[in-house]
Structure formats: C-alpha cells, structure tokens
PDB file of C-alpha atoms in Angstrom:
ATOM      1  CA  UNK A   1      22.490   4.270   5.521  1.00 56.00           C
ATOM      2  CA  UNK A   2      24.675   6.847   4.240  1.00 65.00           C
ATOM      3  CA  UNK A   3      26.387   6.313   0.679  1.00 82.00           C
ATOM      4  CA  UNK A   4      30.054   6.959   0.572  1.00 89.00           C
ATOM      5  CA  UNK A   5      31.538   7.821  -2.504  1.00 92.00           C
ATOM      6  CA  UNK A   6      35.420   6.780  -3.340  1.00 94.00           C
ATOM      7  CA  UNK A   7      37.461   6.749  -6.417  1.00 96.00           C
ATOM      8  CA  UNK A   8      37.852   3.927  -8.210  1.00 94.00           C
ATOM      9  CA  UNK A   9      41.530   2.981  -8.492  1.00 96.00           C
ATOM     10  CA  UNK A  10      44.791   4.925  -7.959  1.00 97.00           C
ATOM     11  CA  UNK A  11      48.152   3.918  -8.663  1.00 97.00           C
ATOM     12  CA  UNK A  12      51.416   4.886  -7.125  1.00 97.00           C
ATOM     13  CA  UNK A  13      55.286   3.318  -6.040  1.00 97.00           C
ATOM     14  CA  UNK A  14      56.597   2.197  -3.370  1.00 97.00           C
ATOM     15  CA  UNK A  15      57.849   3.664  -0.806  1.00 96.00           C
ATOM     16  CA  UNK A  16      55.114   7.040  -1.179  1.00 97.00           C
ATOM     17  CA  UNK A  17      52.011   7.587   0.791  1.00 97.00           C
ATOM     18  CA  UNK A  18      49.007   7.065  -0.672  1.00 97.00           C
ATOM     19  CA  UNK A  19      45.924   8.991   0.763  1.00 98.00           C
ATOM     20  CA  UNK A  20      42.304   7.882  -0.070  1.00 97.00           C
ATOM     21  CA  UNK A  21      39.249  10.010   0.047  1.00 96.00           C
ATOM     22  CA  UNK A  22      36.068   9.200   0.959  1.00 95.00           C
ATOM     23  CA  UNK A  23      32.691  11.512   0.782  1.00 94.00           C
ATOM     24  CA  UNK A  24      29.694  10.831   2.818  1.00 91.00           C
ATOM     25  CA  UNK A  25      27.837  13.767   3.043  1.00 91.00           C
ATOM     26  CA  UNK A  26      24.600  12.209   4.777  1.00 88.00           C
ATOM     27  CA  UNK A  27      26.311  10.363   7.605  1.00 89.00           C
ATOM     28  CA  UNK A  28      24.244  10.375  10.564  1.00 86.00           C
ATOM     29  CA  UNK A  29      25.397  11.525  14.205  1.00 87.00           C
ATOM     30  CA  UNK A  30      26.104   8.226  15.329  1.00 82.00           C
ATOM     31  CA  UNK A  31      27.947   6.722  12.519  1.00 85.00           C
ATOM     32  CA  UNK A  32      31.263   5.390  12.733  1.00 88.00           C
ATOM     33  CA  UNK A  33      33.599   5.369   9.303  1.00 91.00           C
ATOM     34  CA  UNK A  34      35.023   2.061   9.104  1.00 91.00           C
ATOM     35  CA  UNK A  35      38.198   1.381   6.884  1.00 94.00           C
ATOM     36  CA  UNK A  36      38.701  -2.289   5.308  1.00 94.00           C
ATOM     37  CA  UNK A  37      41.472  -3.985   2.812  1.00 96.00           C
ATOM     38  CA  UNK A  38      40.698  -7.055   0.475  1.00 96.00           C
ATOM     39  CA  UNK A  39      43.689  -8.394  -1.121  1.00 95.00           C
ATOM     40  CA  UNK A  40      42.930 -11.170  -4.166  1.00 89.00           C
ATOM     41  CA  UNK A  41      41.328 -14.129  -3.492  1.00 87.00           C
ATOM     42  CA  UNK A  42      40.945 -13.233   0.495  1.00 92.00           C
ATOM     43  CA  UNK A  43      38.093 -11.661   2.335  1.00 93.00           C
ATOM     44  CA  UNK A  44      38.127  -8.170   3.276  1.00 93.00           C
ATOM     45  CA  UNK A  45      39.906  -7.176   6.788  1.00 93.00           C
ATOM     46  CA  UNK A  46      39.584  -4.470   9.012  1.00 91.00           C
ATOM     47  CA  UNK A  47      42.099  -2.254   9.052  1.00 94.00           C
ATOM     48  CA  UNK A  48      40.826   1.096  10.730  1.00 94.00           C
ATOM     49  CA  UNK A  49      37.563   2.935  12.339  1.00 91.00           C
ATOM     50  CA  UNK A  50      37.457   6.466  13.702  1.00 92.00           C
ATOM     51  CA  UNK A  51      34.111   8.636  14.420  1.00 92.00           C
ATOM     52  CA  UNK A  52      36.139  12.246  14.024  1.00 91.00           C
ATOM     53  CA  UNK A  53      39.432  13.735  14.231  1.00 89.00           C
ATOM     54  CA  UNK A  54      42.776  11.324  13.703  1.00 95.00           C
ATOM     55  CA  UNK A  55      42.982   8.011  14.270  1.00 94.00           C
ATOM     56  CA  UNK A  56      46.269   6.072  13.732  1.00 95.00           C
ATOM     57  CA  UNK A  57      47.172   2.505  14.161  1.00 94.00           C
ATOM     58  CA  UNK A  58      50.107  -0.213  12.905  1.00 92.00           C
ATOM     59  CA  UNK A  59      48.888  -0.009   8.904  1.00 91.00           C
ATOM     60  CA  UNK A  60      47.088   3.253   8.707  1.00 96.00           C
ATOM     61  CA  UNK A  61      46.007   6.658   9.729  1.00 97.00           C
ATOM     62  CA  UNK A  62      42.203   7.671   9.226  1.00 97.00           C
ATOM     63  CA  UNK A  63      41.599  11.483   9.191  1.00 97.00           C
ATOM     64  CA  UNK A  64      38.200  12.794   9.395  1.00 96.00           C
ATOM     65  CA  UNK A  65      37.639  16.576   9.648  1.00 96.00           C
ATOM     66  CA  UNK A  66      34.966  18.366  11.955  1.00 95.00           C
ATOM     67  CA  UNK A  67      32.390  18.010   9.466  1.00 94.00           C
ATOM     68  CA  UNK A  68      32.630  14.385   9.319  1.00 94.00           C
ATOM     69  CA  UNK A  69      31.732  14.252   5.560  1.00 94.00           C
ATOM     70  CA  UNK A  70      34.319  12.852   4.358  1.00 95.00           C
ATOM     71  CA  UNK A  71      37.157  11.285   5.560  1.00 96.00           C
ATOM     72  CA  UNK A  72      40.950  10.394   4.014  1.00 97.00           C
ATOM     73  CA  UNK A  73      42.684   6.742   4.525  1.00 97.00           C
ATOM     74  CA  UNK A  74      46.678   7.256   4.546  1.00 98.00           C
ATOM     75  CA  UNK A  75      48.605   4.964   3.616  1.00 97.00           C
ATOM     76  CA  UNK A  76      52.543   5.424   4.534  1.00 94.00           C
ATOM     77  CA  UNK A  77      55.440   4.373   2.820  1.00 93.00           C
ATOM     78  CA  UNK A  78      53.367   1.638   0.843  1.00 96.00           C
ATOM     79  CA  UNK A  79      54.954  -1.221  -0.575  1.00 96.00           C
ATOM     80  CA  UNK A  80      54.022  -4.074  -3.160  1.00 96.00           C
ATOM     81  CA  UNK A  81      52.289  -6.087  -0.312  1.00 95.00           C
ATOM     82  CA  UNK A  82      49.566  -2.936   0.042  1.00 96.00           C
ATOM     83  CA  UNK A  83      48.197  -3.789  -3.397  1.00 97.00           C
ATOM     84  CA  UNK A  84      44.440  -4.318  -2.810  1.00 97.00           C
ATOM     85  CA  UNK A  85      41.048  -3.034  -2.860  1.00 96.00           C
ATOM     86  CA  UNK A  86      39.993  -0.598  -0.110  1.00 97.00           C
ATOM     87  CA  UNK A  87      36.643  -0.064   1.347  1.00 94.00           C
ATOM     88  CA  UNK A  88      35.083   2.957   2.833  1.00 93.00           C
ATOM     89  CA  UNK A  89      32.038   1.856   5.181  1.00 89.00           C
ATOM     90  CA  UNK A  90      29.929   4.373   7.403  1.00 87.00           C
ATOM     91  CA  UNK A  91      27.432   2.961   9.542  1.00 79.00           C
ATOM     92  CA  UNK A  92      26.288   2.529  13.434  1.00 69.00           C
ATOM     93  CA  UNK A  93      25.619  -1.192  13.279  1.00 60.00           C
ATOM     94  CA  UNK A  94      23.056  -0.492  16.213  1.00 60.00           C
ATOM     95  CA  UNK A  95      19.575  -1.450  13.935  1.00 56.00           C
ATOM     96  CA  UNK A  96      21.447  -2.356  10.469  1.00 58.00           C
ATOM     97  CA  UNK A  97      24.303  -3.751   9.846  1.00 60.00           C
ATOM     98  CA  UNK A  98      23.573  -3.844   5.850  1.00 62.00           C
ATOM     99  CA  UNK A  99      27.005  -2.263   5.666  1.00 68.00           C
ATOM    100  CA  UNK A 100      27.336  -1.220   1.763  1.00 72.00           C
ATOM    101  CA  UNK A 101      30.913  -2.226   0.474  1.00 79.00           C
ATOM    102  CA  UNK A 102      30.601  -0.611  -2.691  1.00 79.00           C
ATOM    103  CA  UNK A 103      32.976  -0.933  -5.488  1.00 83.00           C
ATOM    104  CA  UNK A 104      35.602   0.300  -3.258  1.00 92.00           C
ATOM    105  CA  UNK A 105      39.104   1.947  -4.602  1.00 96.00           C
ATOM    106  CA  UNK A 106      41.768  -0.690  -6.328  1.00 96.00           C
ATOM    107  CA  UNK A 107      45.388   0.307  -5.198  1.00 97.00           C
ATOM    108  CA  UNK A 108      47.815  -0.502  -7.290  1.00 97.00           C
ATOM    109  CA  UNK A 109      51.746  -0.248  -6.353  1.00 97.00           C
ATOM    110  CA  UNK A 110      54.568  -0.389  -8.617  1.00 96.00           C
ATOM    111  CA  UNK A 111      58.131  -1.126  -7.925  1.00 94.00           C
TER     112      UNK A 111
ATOM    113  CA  UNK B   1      41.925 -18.620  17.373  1.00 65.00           C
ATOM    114  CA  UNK B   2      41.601 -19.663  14.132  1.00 80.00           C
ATOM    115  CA  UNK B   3      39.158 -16.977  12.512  1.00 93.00           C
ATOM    116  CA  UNK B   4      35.942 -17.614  10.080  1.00 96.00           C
ATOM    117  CA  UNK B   5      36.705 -21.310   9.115  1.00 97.00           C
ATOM    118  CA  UNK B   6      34.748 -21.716   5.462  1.00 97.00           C
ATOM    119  CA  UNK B   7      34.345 -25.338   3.907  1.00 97.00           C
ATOM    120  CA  UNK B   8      35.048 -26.283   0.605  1.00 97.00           C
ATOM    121  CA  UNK B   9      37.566 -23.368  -0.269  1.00 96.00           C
ATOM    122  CA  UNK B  10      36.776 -24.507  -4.070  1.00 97.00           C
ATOM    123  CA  UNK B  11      33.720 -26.463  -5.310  1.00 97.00           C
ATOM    124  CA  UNK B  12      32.868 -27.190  -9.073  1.00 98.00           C
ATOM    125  CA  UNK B  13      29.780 -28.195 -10.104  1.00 97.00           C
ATOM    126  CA  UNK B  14      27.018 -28.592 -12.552  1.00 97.00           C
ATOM    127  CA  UNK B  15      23.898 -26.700 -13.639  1.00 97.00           C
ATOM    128  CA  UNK B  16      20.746 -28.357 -11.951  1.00 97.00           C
ATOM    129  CA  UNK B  17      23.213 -29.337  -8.922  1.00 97.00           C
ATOM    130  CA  UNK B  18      23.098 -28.653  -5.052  1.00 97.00           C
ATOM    131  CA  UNK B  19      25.939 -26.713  -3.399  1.00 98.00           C
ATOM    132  CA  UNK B  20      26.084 -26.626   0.495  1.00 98.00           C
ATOM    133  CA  UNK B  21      28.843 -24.205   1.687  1.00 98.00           C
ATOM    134  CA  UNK B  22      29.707 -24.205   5.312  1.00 98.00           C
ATOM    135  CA  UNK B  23      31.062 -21.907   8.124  1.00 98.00           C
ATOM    136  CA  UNK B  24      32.518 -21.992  11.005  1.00 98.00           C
ATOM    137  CA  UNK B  25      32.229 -18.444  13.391  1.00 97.00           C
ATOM    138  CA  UNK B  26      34.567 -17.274  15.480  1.00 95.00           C
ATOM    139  CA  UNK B  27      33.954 -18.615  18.636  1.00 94.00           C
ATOM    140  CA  UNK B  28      31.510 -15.908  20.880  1.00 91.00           C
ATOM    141  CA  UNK B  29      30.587 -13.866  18.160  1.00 92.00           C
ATOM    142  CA  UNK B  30      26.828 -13.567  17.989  1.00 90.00           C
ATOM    143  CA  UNK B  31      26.374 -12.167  14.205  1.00 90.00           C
ATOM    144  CA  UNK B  32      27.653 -14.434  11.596  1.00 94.00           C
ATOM    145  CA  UNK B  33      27.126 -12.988   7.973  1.00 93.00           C
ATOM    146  CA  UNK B  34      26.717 -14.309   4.650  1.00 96.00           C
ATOM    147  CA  UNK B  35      28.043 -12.403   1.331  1.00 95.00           C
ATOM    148  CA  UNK B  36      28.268 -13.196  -2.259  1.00 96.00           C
ATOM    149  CA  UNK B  37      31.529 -11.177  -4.717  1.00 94.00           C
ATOM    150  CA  UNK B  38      31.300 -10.897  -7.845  1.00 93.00           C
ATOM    151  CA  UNK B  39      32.947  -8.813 -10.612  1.00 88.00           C
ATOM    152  CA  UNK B  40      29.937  -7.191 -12.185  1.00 88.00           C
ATOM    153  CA  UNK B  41      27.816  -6.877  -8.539  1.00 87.00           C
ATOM    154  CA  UNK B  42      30.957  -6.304  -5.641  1.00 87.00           C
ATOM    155  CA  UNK B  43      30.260  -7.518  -2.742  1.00 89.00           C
ATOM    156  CA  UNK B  44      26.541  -7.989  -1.908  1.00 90.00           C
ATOM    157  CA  UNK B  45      25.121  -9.160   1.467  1.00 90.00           C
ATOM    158  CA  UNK B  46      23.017 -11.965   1.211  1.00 94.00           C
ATOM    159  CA  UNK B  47      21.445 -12.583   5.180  1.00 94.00           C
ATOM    160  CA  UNK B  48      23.021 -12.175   8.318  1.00 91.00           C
ATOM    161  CA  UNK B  49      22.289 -13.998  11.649  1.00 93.00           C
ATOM    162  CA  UNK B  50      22.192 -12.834  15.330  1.00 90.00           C
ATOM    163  CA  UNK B  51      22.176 -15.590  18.057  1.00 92.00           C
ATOM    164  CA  UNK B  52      21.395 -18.065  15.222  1.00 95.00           C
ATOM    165  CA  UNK B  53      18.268 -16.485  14.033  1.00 95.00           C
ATOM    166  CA  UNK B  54      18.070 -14.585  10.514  1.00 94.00           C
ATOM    167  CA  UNK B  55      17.538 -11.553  10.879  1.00 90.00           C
ATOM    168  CA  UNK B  56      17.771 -10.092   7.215  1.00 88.00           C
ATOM    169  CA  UNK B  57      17.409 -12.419   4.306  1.00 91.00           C
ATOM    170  CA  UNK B  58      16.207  -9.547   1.888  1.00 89.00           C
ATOM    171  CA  UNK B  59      19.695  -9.602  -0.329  1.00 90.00           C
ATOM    172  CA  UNK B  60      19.054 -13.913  -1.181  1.00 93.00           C
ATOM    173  CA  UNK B  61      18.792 -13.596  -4.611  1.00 88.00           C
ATOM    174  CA  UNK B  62      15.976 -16.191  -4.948  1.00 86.00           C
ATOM    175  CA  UNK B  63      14.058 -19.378  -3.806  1.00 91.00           C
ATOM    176  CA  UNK B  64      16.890 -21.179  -4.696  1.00 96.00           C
ATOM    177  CA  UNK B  65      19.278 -19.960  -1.838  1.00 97.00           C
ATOM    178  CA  UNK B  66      18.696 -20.543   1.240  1.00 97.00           C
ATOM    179  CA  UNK B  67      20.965 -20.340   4.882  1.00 97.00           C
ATOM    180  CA  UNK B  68      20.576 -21.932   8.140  1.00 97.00           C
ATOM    181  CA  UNK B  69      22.313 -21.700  11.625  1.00 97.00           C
ATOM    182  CA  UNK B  70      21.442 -24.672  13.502  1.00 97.00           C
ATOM    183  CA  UNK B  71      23.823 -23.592  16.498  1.00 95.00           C
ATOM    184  CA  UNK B  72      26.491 -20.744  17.520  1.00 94.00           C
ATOM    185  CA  UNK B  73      29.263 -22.618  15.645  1.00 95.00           C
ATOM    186  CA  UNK B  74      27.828 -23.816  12.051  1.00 96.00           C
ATOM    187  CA  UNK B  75      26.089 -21.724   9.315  1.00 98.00           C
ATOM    188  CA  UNK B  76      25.388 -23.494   5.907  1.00 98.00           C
ATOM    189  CA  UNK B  77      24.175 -21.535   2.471  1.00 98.00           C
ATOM    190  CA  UNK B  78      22.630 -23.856   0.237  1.00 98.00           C
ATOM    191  CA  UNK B  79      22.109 -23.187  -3.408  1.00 97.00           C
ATOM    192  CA  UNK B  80      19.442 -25.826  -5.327  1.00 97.00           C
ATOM    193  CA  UNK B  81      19.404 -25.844  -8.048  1.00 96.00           C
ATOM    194  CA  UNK B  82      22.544 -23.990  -9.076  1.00 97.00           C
ATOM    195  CA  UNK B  83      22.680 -21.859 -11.918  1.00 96.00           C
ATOM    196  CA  UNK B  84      26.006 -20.608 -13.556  1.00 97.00           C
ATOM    197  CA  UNK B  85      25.065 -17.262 -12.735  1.00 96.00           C
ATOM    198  CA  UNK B  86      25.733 -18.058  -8.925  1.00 97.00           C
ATOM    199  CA  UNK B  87      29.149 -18.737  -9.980  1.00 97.00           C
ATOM    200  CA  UNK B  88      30.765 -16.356  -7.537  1.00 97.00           C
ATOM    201  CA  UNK B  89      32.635 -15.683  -3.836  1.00 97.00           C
ATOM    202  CA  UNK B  90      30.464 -16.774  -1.242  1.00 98.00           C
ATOM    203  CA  UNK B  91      32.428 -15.213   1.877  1.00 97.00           C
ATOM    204  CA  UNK B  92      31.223 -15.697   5.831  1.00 96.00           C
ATOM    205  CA  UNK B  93      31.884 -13.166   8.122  1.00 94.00           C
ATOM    206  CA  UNK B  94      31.082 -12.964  12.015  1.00 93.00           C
ATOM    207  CA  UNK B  95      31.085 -10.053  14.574  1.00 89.00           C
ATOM    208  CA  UNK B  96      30.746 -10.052  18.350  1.00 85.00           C
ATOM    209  CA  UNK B  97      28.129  -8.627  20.378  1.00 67.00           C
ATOM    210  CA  UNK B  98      26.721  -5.072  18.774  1.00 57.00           C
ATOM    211  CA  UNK B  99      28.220  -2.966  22.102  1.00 50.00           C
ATOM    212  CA  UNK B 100      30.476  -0.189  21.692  1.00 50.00           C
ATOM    213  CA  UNK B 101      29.620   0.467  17.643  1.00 53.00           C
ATOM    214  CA  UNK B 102      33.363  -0.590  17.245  1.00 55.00           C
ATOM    215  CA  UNK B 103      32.494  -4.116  16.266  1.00 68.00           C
ATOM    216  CA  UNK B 104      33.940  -4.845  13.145  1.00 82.00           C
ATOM    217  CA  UNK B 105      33.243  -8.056  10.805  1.00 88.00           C
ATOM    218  CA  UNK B 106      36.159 -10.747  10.631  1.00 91.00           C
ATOM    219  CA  UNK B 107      35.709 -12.599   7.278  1.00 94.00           C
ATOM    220  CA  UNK B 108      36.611 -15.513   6.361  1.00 96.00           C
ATOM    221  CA  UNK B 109      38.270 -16.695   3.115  1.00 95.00           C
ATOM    222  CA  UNK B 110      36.098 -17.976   1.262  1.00 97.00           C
ATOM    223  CA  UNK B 111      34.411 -20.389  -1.264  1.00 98.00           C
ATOM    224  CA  UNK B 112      35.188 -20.242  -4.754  1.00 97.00           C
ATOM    225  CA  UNK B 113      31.890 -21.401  -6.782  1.00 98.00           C
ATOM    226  CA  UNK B 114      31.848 -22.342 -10.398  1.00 98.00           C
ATOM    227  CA  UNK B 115      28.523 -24.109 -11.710  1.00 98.00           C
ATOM    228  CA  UNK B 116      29.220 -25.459 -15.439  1.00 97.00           C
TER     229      UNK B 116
END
C-alpha cells in the first residue's frame, strides 16, 4: 500500500482557503487518492476521490498533478464548521482494503 | 437511509468485564469494517468482513477481541475480558460492492469505551 505523508496541523481564518498537501510517491497505477474529514466525536466521512487531474465537488476540490505523487485538498472560503481532522488515503480497494488513515492533518479555523 | 447504526454510543465498564458493541450496515453494502481510535495509535483497523465472512482479522489486538457477522445486517465486536487499555473509539464502517474502485467507507458514529 502506498504511504502518504501529510502535515500534521495547520491553522488559518475564516473565510481563506486552505490547501492540504499530500505526498505519495509509491502509489501504484491503479490507485485512487481518497479525501476524508473527521470532526470530534464523529466518524470520518468522505468528502472527495480523484485518480489524476482536478476533481471538484460541493465541499472541496482535489488536485493531483500528472505525476500523481502527491496531491493538494482545497478547501474554499473555510469557516468555523471546517474545523477537523483530514485524511489522505491512496489505495485500489481491489485485494486490500487495509486503507492506512494515518495521523492525518488537524485544521484548525479561527474567527 | 439511516447510515452505520452503532449500539451503545457510550458504555462504561470494569476491568475483568465483557463489552459487546454492535452494528448495524447500511443496507446492501457487502463490506462492513471494524476500527478502533485512539489518541496515541489513530485510527487502526481491526477486521473487516465481505458477505459476512472475515476476511482480515490481522489488526485484533489479541485473544481477547473477537467480531462476528451472523447476517448482512448485524456485526458485533466483543472484548472479554476488558482491559483499560481498550478504552478507546470502536467505529463501524460499511462499503458496497468493490466495483468501480470509487467505493468509499460510510462510518458510523461510534462507541465510546471506558474500562475502569
């Protein structure tokens, strides 16, 4: 399974973007880079997958460049409400679906 | 629907003890997982079930856990004896049918353990 490698927390205000990078440099051809939010005392929920290039939905845009080694969560115009850990997953699911969470990267927003 | 359904949201209870947490899939999803949060350790997967049968139990910690999945629409983890060290999250998540490699996990919200 390829390891992904995020920072641990970042901090910002509301009402900026907040862009989250993730490195996996040994994903494998068919792995998909999947994008999930825990907020306290709730289970983690999916919020966005992509394989390459953009991928934009309701809550986020996932950009993931040609080389597919890393890829960058955005975030726009957060607000209080986005506070919450966010997990970078990469993975096919076809034969394994020990999908590492990590120690993901604690958003904070401030007013 | 009403998502991953997980029973008792809370439980207390003391060292030596049995714990029996329940959950409830999302109805037609064929993987139903089990996963264990803590501060030190994240999230860790425990064993994970596809049409009912385990197919990875390799992350239960020890003898003392154990999971079943008598049908499509019940899973139990059962801890005996409980240790304070399994104070933790025990979350259930379930997935549909492995078809498109888009299939995501839906989670539920968990069970809050704390053995005294």
């Amino acid at each position: 399974l390829a390891k992904t490698t995020q920072p641990i927390s970042m901090d910002s205000y509301e009402g900026q973007e907040v862009n989250i990078t993730c490195s996996h440099n040994n994903i494998a051809t068919n792995d998909y880079i999947t994008w999930y939010q825990q907020f306290p005392s709730q289970g983690p929920r999916f919020i966005i997958q992509g394989y390459k290039t953009k991928v934009t939905n309701e809550v986020a845009s996932l950009f993931i460049p040609a080389d597919r080694k890393s890829s960058t969560l955005s975030l726009p115009r957060v607000s209080l409400s986005d506070t919450a850990v966010y997990y970078c997953l990469v993975g096919d699911g076809s034969n394994d679906y020990k999908l590492s969470f990590g120690a993901g990267t604690t958003v904070t927003v401030r007013a | 629907d009403a998502g991953v359904i997980q029973s008792p949201r809370h439980e207390v209870t003391e060292m030596g003890q049995e714990v029996t947490l329940r959950c409830k899939p999302i109805s037609g999803h064929d993987y139903l997982f089990w996963y264990r949060q803590t501060m030190m350790r994240g999230l860790e997967l425990l064993i994970y079930f596809n049409n009912n049968v385990p197919i990875d139990d390799s992350g239960m910690p020890e003898d003392r856990f154990s999971a079943k999945m008598p049908n499509a629409s019940f899973s139990t983890l059962k801890i005996q004896p409980s240790e304070p060290r399994d104070s933790a999250v025990y979350f259930c998540a379930s997935s549909a049918t492995f078809a498109s490699r888009q299939e995501t996990q839906y989670f539920g919200p968990g069970t809050r353990l704390l053995v005294l």
